[in-house]
Coordinates of C-alpha atoms and ligand atoms in Angstrom, one line a residue:
M10 CA 32.5 23.8 -60.7
T11 CA 34.2 24.5 -64.0
T12 CA 37.7 23.8 -65.3
E13 CA 40.1 26.5 -64.4
T14 CA 42.0 27.3 -67.5
D15 CA 44.7 29.8 -68.0
P16 CA 44.8 31.0 -71.6
D17 CA 48.4 32.0 -71.3
R18 CA 49.5 28.7 -69.9
D19 CA 52.4 26.9 -71.5
S20 CA 52.2 23.3 -72.3
D21 CA 54.5 20.5 -73.5
A22 CA 52.3 20.3 -76.5
E23 CA 53.1 23.8 -77.6
T24 CA 54.5 23.8 -81.1
D25 CA 53.9 27.2 -82.6
G26 CA 53.9 29.7 -79.9
K27 CA 50.2 29.4 -79.1
P28 CA 48.9 27.7 -76.0
A29 CA 48.4 24.1 -77.0
T30 CA 45.3 23.4 -75.0
D31 CA 42.5 25.4 -73.5
G32 CA 39.7 23.4 -72.1
N33 CA 37.2 22.8 -74.8
A34 CA 38.8 25.1 -77.3
G35 CA 40.6 23.6 -80.3
T36 CA 44.1 22.4 -79.6
D37 CA 47.2 22.0 -81.7
T38 CA 47.0 18.3 -81.2
G39 CA 43.3 18.0 -82.0
I40 CA 42.5 16.4 -78.7
E41 CA 39.9 18.3 -76.7
T42 CA 38.6 17.9 -73.2
T43 CA 34.9 17.3 -72.6
A44 CA 32.6 19.9 -71.1
A45 CA 32.1 18.3 -67.7
F46 CA 35.7 17.2 -67.1
T47 CA 37.0 19.5 -64.4
G48 CA 40.5 18.2 -63.9
L49 CA 42.3 15.8 -61.5
D50 CA 42.1 15.3 -57.8
C51 CA 45.0 13.9 -55.8
R52 CA 43.8 10.9 -53.8
D53 CA 46.3 11.6 -51.1
C54 CA 46.5 15.3 -50.5
G55 CA 43.3 16.4 -52.2
T56 CA 44.8 19.1 -54.4
H57 CA 42.9 19.8 -57.6
F58 CA 45.0 20.1 -60.8
D59 CA 44.5 21.3 -64.3
P60 CA 44.9 18.3 -66.5
D61 CA 47.6 19.9 -68.6
E62 CA 49.7 20.9 -65.6
A63 CA 49.6 17.6 -63.9
T64 CA 49.9 14.8 -66.4
H65 CA 50.9 11.9 -64.1
R66 CA 51.2 11.5 -60.3
C67 CA 50.7 14.4 -57.9
P68 CA 53.4 17.0 -58.5
N69 CA 53.2 18.4 -54.9
A70 CA 56.4 18.1 -53.0
D71 CA 56.5 14.8 -51.1
C72 CA 53.1 13.7 -52.2
D73 CA 53.3 11.7 -55.4
G74 CA 49.7 10.5 -54.9
I75 CA 47.4 9.0 -57.5
L76 CA 45.5 11.5 -59.6
D77 CA 41.9 10.8 -60.4
P78 CA 39.8 12.6 -63.1
T79 CA 36.8 14.6 -61.8
Y80 CA 33.6 15.9 -63.5
D81 CA 30.8 18.3 -62.9
Y82 CA 28.2 15.7 -62.0
D83 CA 25.5 18.3 -61.3
A84 CA 25.7 19.5 -64.9
L85 CA 25.9 15.9 -66.3
G86 CA 23.0 14.7 -64.2
A87 CA 20.8 17.4 -65.7
T88 CA 21.3 16.0 -69.2
L89 CA 22.4 12.4 -69.1
D90 CA 19.6 10.0 -68.6
R91 CA 19.1 6.3 -69.4
E92 CA 17.2 7.0 -72.6
T93 CA 19.9 9.2 -73.9
V94 CA 22.6 6.7 -73.2
A95 CA 20.6 3.7 -74.5
S96 CA 19.7 5.5 -77.8
R97 CA 23.4 5.4 -78.9
P98 CA 24.8 2.5 -80.9
F99 CA 26.6 0.0 -78.7
E100 CA 29.9 0.1 -80.7
S101 CA 32.7 1.5 -78.5
L102 CA 33.4 2.8 -75.0
W103 CA 33.5 6.3 -76.4
R104 CA 29.7 6.3 -76.4
Y105 CA 30.1 7.4 -72.8
E106 CA 32.1 10.4 -74.0
E107 CA 30.6 12.9 -71.5
L108 CA 31.9 10.8 -68.6
L109 CA 35.4 10.6 -70.1
P110 CA 38.1 13.4 -70.1
F111 CA 38.5 13.7 -73.9
T112 CA 36.1 14.0 -76.8
R113 CA 35.6 11.1 -79.1
N114 CA 36.7 13.2 -82.0
G115 CA 40.5 12.9 -82.2
A116 CA 40.7 10.1 -79.7
V117 CA 43.1 7.2 -80.5
S118 CA 40.5 4.5 -80.8
M119 CA 40.0 1.2 -82.5
D120 CA 36.4 0.9 -81.3
E121 CA 37.4 -0.9 -78.1
G122 CA 34.9 -1.8 -75.5
A123 CA 31.2 -2.5 -76.2
T124 CA 31.9 -6.1 -75.4
P125 CA 29.2 -8.7 -75.0
L126 CA 27.8 -9.8 -71.6
V127 CA 27.2 -13.5 -72.2
D128 CA 24.6 -15.5 -70.3
C129 CA 26.1 -18.7 -68.8
P130 CA 23.2 -20.8 -67.6
K131 CA 25.3 -23.9 -66.9
L132 CA 27.6 -21.9 -64.6
A133 CA 24.6 -20.5 -62.9
D134 CA 23.3 -24.0 -62.2
E135 CA 26.7 -25.2 -61.0
M136 CA 27.1 -22.2 -58.7
G137 CA 23.6 -22.3 -57.5
V138 CA 22.6 -18.7 -58.4
E139 CA 20.0 -17.2 -60.6
R140 CA 22.3 -15.9 -63.3
V141 CA 25.9 -15.9 -64.2
L142 CA 27.1 -13.6 -67.0
I143 CA 30.6 -13.3 -68.4
K144 CA 31.7 -9.9 -69.6
D145 CA 33.9 -11.0 -72.5
E146 CA 36.7 -8.5 -72.7
G147 CA 38.6 -10.9 -75.0
R148 CA 36.7 -9.3 -77.9
N149 CA 38.8 -6.1 -77.6
P150 CA 41.2 -5.1 -80.4
T151 CA 44.3 -6.7 -78.8
G152 CA 42.3 -9.4 -76.9
T153 CA 42.2 -7.9 -73.4
F154 CA 40.5 -5.1 -71.5
K155 CA 43.9 -3.3 -71.3
D156 CA 42.7 -1.6 -74.6
R157 CA 40.2 0.4 -72.5
G158 CA 43.0 2.0 -70.5
Q159 CA 45.3 2.5 -73.5
T160 CA 42.8 4.3 -75.7
L161 CA 42.5 7.0 -73.0
A162 CA 46.2 7.0 -71.9
V163 CA 47.6 7.3 -75.4
T164 CA 45.0 10.0 -76.3
A165 CA 46.3 11.9 -73.2
A166 CA 49.9 11.4 -74.4
L167 CA 49.0 12.9 -77.7
R168 CA 47.3 15.9 -76.1
H169 CA 50.3 16.4 -73.9
G170 CA 52.6 16.4 -77.0
A171 CA 54.4 13.2 -76.3
T172 CA 56.6 11.6 -79.0
D173 CA 57.4 8.4 -77.1
V174 CA 55.4 6.3 -74.6
A175 CA 56.8 3.7 -72.3
L176 CA 55.8 1.1 -69.7
A177 CA 56.7 -2.1 -68.0
S178 CA 54.0 -4.8 -68.2
A179 CA 53.4 -8.4 -67.5
G180 CA 52.5 -8.6 -71.2
N181 CA 49.0 -7.6 -72.2
A182 CA 49.3 -3.9 -71.4
G183 CA 52.6 -3.8 -73.4
Q184 CA 50.9 -5.4 -76.4
S185 CA 48.0 -3.0 -76.1
A186 CA 50.2 0.1 -75.6
S187 CA 52.4 -0.7 -78.7
A188 CA 49.2 -1.1 -80.7
Y189 CA 47.7 2.2 -79.7
A190 CA 51.1 4.0 -79.9
G191 CA 51.5 2.7 -83.5
R192 CA 48.0 4.0 -84.4
A193 CA 48.8 7.4 -82.9
G194 CA 52.2 7.6 -84.6
L195 CA 54.2 7.5 -81.4
D196 CA 57.2 5.4 -80.6
S197 CA 56.7 2.9 -77.8
H198 CA 59.2 1.4 -75.4
I199 CA 57.9 -1.8 -73.7
Y200 CA 59.6 -3.8 -70.9
L201 CA 58.3 -7.3 -70.5
P202 CA 59.5 -10.0 -68.1
S203 CA 61.0 -13.1 -69.8
R204 CA 58.1 -15.2 -68.6
S205 CA 55.4 -13.1 -70.3
G206 CA 53.5 -15.0 -73.0
F207 CA 54.8 -15.6 -76.6
T208 CA 51.8 -13.8 -78.1
N209 CA 52.5 -10.7 -76.1
K210 CA 56.2 -10.6 -77.1
A211 CA 55.5 -11.4 -80.7
M212 CA 52.8 -8.7 -81.1
V213 CA 54.9 -5.9 -79.5
N214 CA 57.3 -6.6 -82.3
V215 CA 54.6 -6.8 -84.9
H216 CA 53.2 -3.4 -83.8
G217 CA 56.7 -1.9 -84.2
G218 CA 57.4 -1.3 -80.5
D219 CA 60.9 -1.2 -79.0
M220 CA 60.8 -4.4 -77.0
N221 CA 62.9 -5.0 -74.0
V222 CA 62.7 -8.5 -72.5
V223 CA 64.0 -8.5 -69.0
G224 CA 65.1 -11.7 -67.1
G225 CA 62.9 -12.3 -64.0
R226 CA 59.5 -11.1 -63.2
I227 CA 57.4 -7.9 -63.3
D228 CA 59.5 -6.2 -60.7
A229 CA 62.7 -6.7 -62.7
A230 CA 61.0 -5.4 -65.8
G231 CA 59.8 -2.4 -63.8
A232 CA 63.3 -1.7 -62.6
A233 CA 64.7 -1.8 -66.1
F234 CA 61.9 0.5 -67.2
E235 CA 62.7 3.0 -64.5
E236 CA 66.3 3.0 -65.7
G237 CA 65.3 3.7 -69.2
L238 CA 62.9 6.4 -68.1
A239 CA 65.7 8.1 -66.2
D240 CA 67.8 8.3 -69.3
H241 CA 65.0 9.6 -71.6
D242 CA 63.2 12.8 -70.7
E243 CA 61.0 12.4 -73.8
W244 CA 59.4 9.2 -72.6
Y245 CA 55.8 9.6 -71.5
P246 CA 55.0 6.8 -68.9
L247 CA 51.9 4.7 -69.4
Q248 CA 52.2 2.8 -66.1
T249 CA 49.0 2.1 -64.2
F250 CA 48.1 4.8 -61.7
V251 CA 51.2 6.7 -63.0
T252 CA 49.0 8.0 -65.8
P253 CA 45.6 9.0 -64.3
Y254 CA 43.8 7.6 -67.4
R255 CA 44.0 3.9 -67.3
H256 CA 41.5 3.3 -64.5
E257 CA 39.4 5.9 -66.1
G258 CA 39.1 3.9 -69.3
K259 CA 38.5 0.7 -67.5
K260 CA 35.5 2.2 -65.6
T261 CA 33.5 1.9 -68.8
M262 CA 33.2 -1.9 -68.2
Y263 CA 30.7 -1.1 -65.4
Y264 CA 28.7 1.4 -67.4
E265 CA 28.3 -1.2 -70.2
L266 CA 27.4 -4.2 -68.0
V267 CA 24.7 -2.2 -66.1
E268 CA 23.2 -1.1 -69.3
Q269 CA 23.4 -4.6 -70.7
L270 CA 21.4 -5.8 -67.6
D271 CA 18.7 -3.2 -68.4
W272 CA 20.0 -0.9 -65.6
E273 CA 19.8 -3.6 -63.0
V274 CA 22.9 -3.6 -60.7
P275 CA 24.3 -7.1 -60.3
D276 CA 24.7 -8.6 -56.9
A277 CA 28.3 -9.6 -57.4
I278 CA 31.1 -8.7 -59.8
C279 CA 34.0 -11.0 -59.7
Y280 CA 37.3 -9.5 -60.9
P281 CA 40.8 -11.0 -61.4
T282 CA 42.8 -8.5 -59.4
G283 CA 46.4 -7.6 -59.9
G284 CA 46.9 -3.8 -59.6
G285 CA 43.2 -3.5 -59.2
V286 CA 42.9 -0.9 -62.0
G287 CA 39.7 -2.3 -63.4
L288 CA 38.2 -2.9 -60.0
V289 CA 38.7 0.7 -58.7
G290 CA 37.6 1.9 -62.1
M291 CA 34.4 0.0 -61.9
Y292 CA 33.9 1.1 -58.3
K293 CA 34.3 4.7 -59.4
A294 CA 31.8 4.1 -62.3
A295 CA 29.3 2.6 -59.8
Q296 CA 29.6 5.7 -57.6
E297 CA 29.2 7.9 -60.7
F298 CA 26.0 6.2 -61.9
T299 CA 24.6 6.5 -58.4
E300 CA 25.5 10.2 -58.2
L301 CA 23.9 10.8 -61.6
G302 CA 20.7 9.0 -60.5
L303 CA 21.1 6.3 -63.2
T304 CA 21.2 3.5 -60.6
D305 CA 20.7 3.5 -56.8
E306 CA 23.0 0.9 -55.3
L307 CA 26.5 -0.5 -55.6
P308 CA 27.2 -4.1 -56.7
G309 CA 29.4 -6.3 -54.4
F310 CA 32.9 -6.1 -55.8
Y311 CA 34.9 -9.3 -55.3
A312 CA 38.6 -9.3 -55.8
A313 CA 39.8 -12.8 -57.1
Q314 CA 43.5 -13.6 -56.9
S315 CA 45.8 -16.6 -57.2
A316 CA 46.9 -18.1 -53.9
G317 CA 50.4 -17.7 -55.2
C318 CA 50.1 -13.9 -55.1
A319 CA 47.2 -12.7 -53.0
P320 CA 48.1 -9.5 -51.1
I321 CA 44.6 -8.1 -51.4
V322 CA 42.9 -11.2 -50.1
E323 CA 45.4 -11.3 -47.2
A324 CA 44.7 -7.6 -46.3
Y325 CA 41.0 -8.1 -46.6
N326 CA 41.0 -11.2 -44.4
E327 CA 43.3 -9.5 -41.8
G328 CA 41.2 -6.3 -41.8
W329 CA 44.1 -4.1 -42.9
D330 CA 43.7 -0.9 -44.8
E331 CA 46.7 -1.7 -47.0
H332 CA 48.4 -4.8 -48.3
E333 CA 51.8 -6.2 -47.2
P334 CA 54.0 -6.9 -50.3
V335 CA 54.2 -10.6 -51.2
E336 CA 57.9 -11.6 -51.0
T337 CA 57.9 -14.6 -53.3
P338 CA 55.0 -14.3 -55.7
D339 CA 54.5 -17.4 -57.8
T340 CA 51.6 -18.0 -60.1
I341 CA 51.0 -19.0 -63.7
C342 CA 48.6 -16.0 -63.9
G343 CA 51.1 -13.4 -65.0
G344 CA 48.5 -10.6 -65.3
I345 CA 47.7 -10.7 -61.6
E346 CA 51.1 -11.6 -60.3
I347 CA 51.4 -8.1 -58.8
P348 CA 53.1 -8.5 -55.3
D349 CA 53.0 -4.9 -54.4
P350 CA 49.8 -3.2 -55.7
G351 CA 50.2 0.5 -55.1
A352 CA 46.5 1.3 -55.0
S353 CA 45.6 -1.4 -52.4
S354 CA 43.8 1.0 -50.1
W355 CA 41.5 2.0 -52.9
I356 CA 40.8 -1.6 -53.8
L357 CA 40.1 -2.5 -50.2
E358 CA 37.8 0.5 -49.9
A359 CA 35.9 -0.7 -53.0
I360 CA 35.4 -4.2 -51.6
R361 CA 34.4 -3.1 -48.2
E362 CA 32.1 -0.1 -49.2
S363 CA 30.3 -2.4 -51.6
D364 CA 29.9 -5.3 -49.2
G365 CA 31.9 -7.5 -51.5
G366 CA 34.8 -9.7 -50.7
A367 CA 38.2 -11.2 -51.7
V368 CA 39.0 -14.7 -52.6
A369 CA 42.1 -16.7 -53.6
T370 CA 42.2 -20.1 -55.3
D371 CA 45.3 -22.0 -56.4
D372 CA 46.6 -22.2 -60.0
T373 CA 45.3 -25.7 -60.6
E374 CA 41.8 -24.7 -59.7
I375 CA 42.1 -21.6 -61.9
L376 CA 43.2 -23.7 -64.9
D377 CA 40.4 -26.1 -64.2
A378 CA 38.0 -23.2 -64.2
A379 CA 39.3 -22.0 -67.6
T380 CA 38.8 -25.4 -69.1
Q381 CA 35.4 -25.9 -67.5
V382 CA 34.1 -22.5 -68.8
A383 CA 35.5 -23.4 -72.3
Q384 CA 33.8 -26.8 -72.2
H385 CA 30.5 -25.8 -70.6
E386 CA 29.9 -22.4 -72.1
G387 CA 32.3 -22.1 -75.0
L388 CA 34.0 -19.0 -73.8
E389 CA 37.8 -18.8 -73.9
M390 CA 39.4 -17.3 -70.8
V391 CA 43.1 -16.6 -70.4
P392 CA 44.4 -18.2 -67.2
T393 CA 44.7 -14.9 -65.4
A394 CA 41.1 -14.1 -66.1
A395 CA 40.0 -17.6 -65.1
A396 CA 41.0 -16.6 -61.5
A397 CA 37.7 -14.7 -61.5
A398 CA 35.7 -17.7 -62.5
S399 CA 37.5 -19.9 -60.1
G400 CA 36.9 -17.3 -57.4
A401 CA 33.2 -17.2 -58.1
W402 CA 33.0 -21.0 -57.7
E403 CA 34.9 -20.8 -54.5
L404 CA 32.5 -18.1 -53.2
A405 CA 29.6 -20.3 -54.2
E406 CA 31.1 -23.3 -52.4
R407 CA 31.6 -21.2 -49.3
G408 CA 27.9 -20.3 -49.2
E409 CA 28.5 -16.7 -50.0
F410 CA 25.4 -16.7 -52.4
S411 CA 21.9 -17.5 -51.3
G412 CA 20.5 -18.5 -54.7
D413 CA 18.8 -15.5 -56.3
E414 CA 21.9 -13.6 -57.3
T415 CA 23.1 -12.2 -60.6
V416 CA 26.8 -12.7 -60.7
V417 CA 29.0 -11.1 -63.3
I418 CA 32.5 -12.5 -64.1
L419 CA 35.0 -10.4 -65.9
N420 CA 36.8 -12.3 -68.7
T421 CA 39.6 -9.8 -68.9
G422 CA 41.5 -11.6 -71.7
T423 CA 40.9 -14.1 -74.5
G424 CA 42.0 -17.7 -74.0
N425 CA 44.0 -17.9 -77.2
K426 CA 46.6 -15.5 -75.8
E427 CA 47.8 -18.5 -73.7
A428 CA 46.4 -21.6 -75.4
D429 CA 49.7 -23.3 -74.8
V430 CA 49.3 -22.9 -71.0
L431 CA 45.7 -24.2 -71.1
R432 CA 46.6 -27.1 -73.3
S433 CA 49.5 -28.2 -71.1
H434 CA 47.2 -28.1 -68.1
L435 CA 45.2 -30.9 -69.8
M436 CA 48.5 -32.8 -70.5
S437 CA 49.4 -32.6 -66.8
Q438 CA 46.1 -34.5 -66.2
G439 CA 47.0 -37.1 -68.9
I440 CA 44.6 -35.7 -71.4
Ligands
PLP6 C1 46.3 -6.8 -66.4 C2 45.4 -7.9 -66.3 C3 44.6 -8.2 -65.1 C4 44.8 -7.4 -63.9 O1 44.3 -6.1 -64.0 P1 44.4 -5.0 -62.8 O2 43.3 -4.1 -63.2 O3 45.7 -4.4 -62.8 O4 44.0 -5.7 -61.6 C5 43.7 -9.2 -65.2 N1 43.5 -9.9 -66.3 C6 44.2 -9.8 -67.4 C7 44.0 -10.7 -68.6 C8 45.2 -8.7 -67.5 O5 45.9 -8.6 -68.6
ZN7 ZN1 48.9 15.0 -53.7

């Protein structure tokens, strides 16, 4: 399969009468697509789209499904082997360029990704498994793995001729979007709930974003964002699963961690799950590596949530194909306080197809896990991310592991984003 391109096609990016984009040909915006990128498939109706015609959700009447980038895996499989990948410097997620929609040249990048996978022998002892490793996404440019999604999504925005980008976020995605927008020379409009962290709010300002702090929680920020969007045709949304490119960027976490394990697929990957963007991204990556013959099995994907907002855990336990929205979410883990995750059927598929699971722990256990990891291994986890460590402990206590496993925990954000929350947890214990 090859990309169907129409040389006469118009595009938003058109500035001087020439078609702005044409597959691999040069573009006015300087952003080119990669050779094997074939376009976007709708997850609901299955329609295939040209990536310059469909930029966000499925445009088919009454569909509005999630679009997912597709590639010519036969062509890629013929050229992309372990040696080729391993020979490249480990410096940025763009080293997997062939498996991404856009070429590295011209991408809006700050060398995000290429984060360490840190061995945690004390945690392995405590959990009674062979190895525990923490993928430390706190080392990204703005301190969270949100940067992996934004490098692709903002690159897409540039290709599509955007002048302004916009989103609602619990905090980290907003900070990241404002950073990448600034780098790309785009204006950013960020909606954050009032309870998002101080660092997030401060840094959106520092990056020059147009910040809108909305009373309430993420749903209130989302509603205010929708109102803003309705008033501004020129805003290019960067919401998760609204742009097809955020889960696509996050999939690179899996490529990296498998390579860091010398191509061994871990037994379990424990992921702090809100919208599940990173989880479905990694599930896609695992399927891709299998399809390309680089690995031959899937890891068990485990969704970790806070008991204060655990729609995926509930759906998994009940055997449902989709979640039921949580009516009164309440957790200190803002990044995973997502009561109505729109891609839940995809998340549940990832968990079930990979023989993984779902686990919820309460906020006190999550904060305990963050301090325990900091004290025993030195790594700093933001409370949201510590849900994954806490979930792994809970799985170990339940007897989910037999002893010879390799368990990977995603530290999706650096602890110093919310040092105040971690410190006051100690105070609540009289420390
Ligand atoms: C956004 C966020 C999450 C949740 O990510 P999803 O992919 O939407 O599930 C987890 N941890 C941190 C630190 C985040 O910022
Ligand atoms: Zn569709």
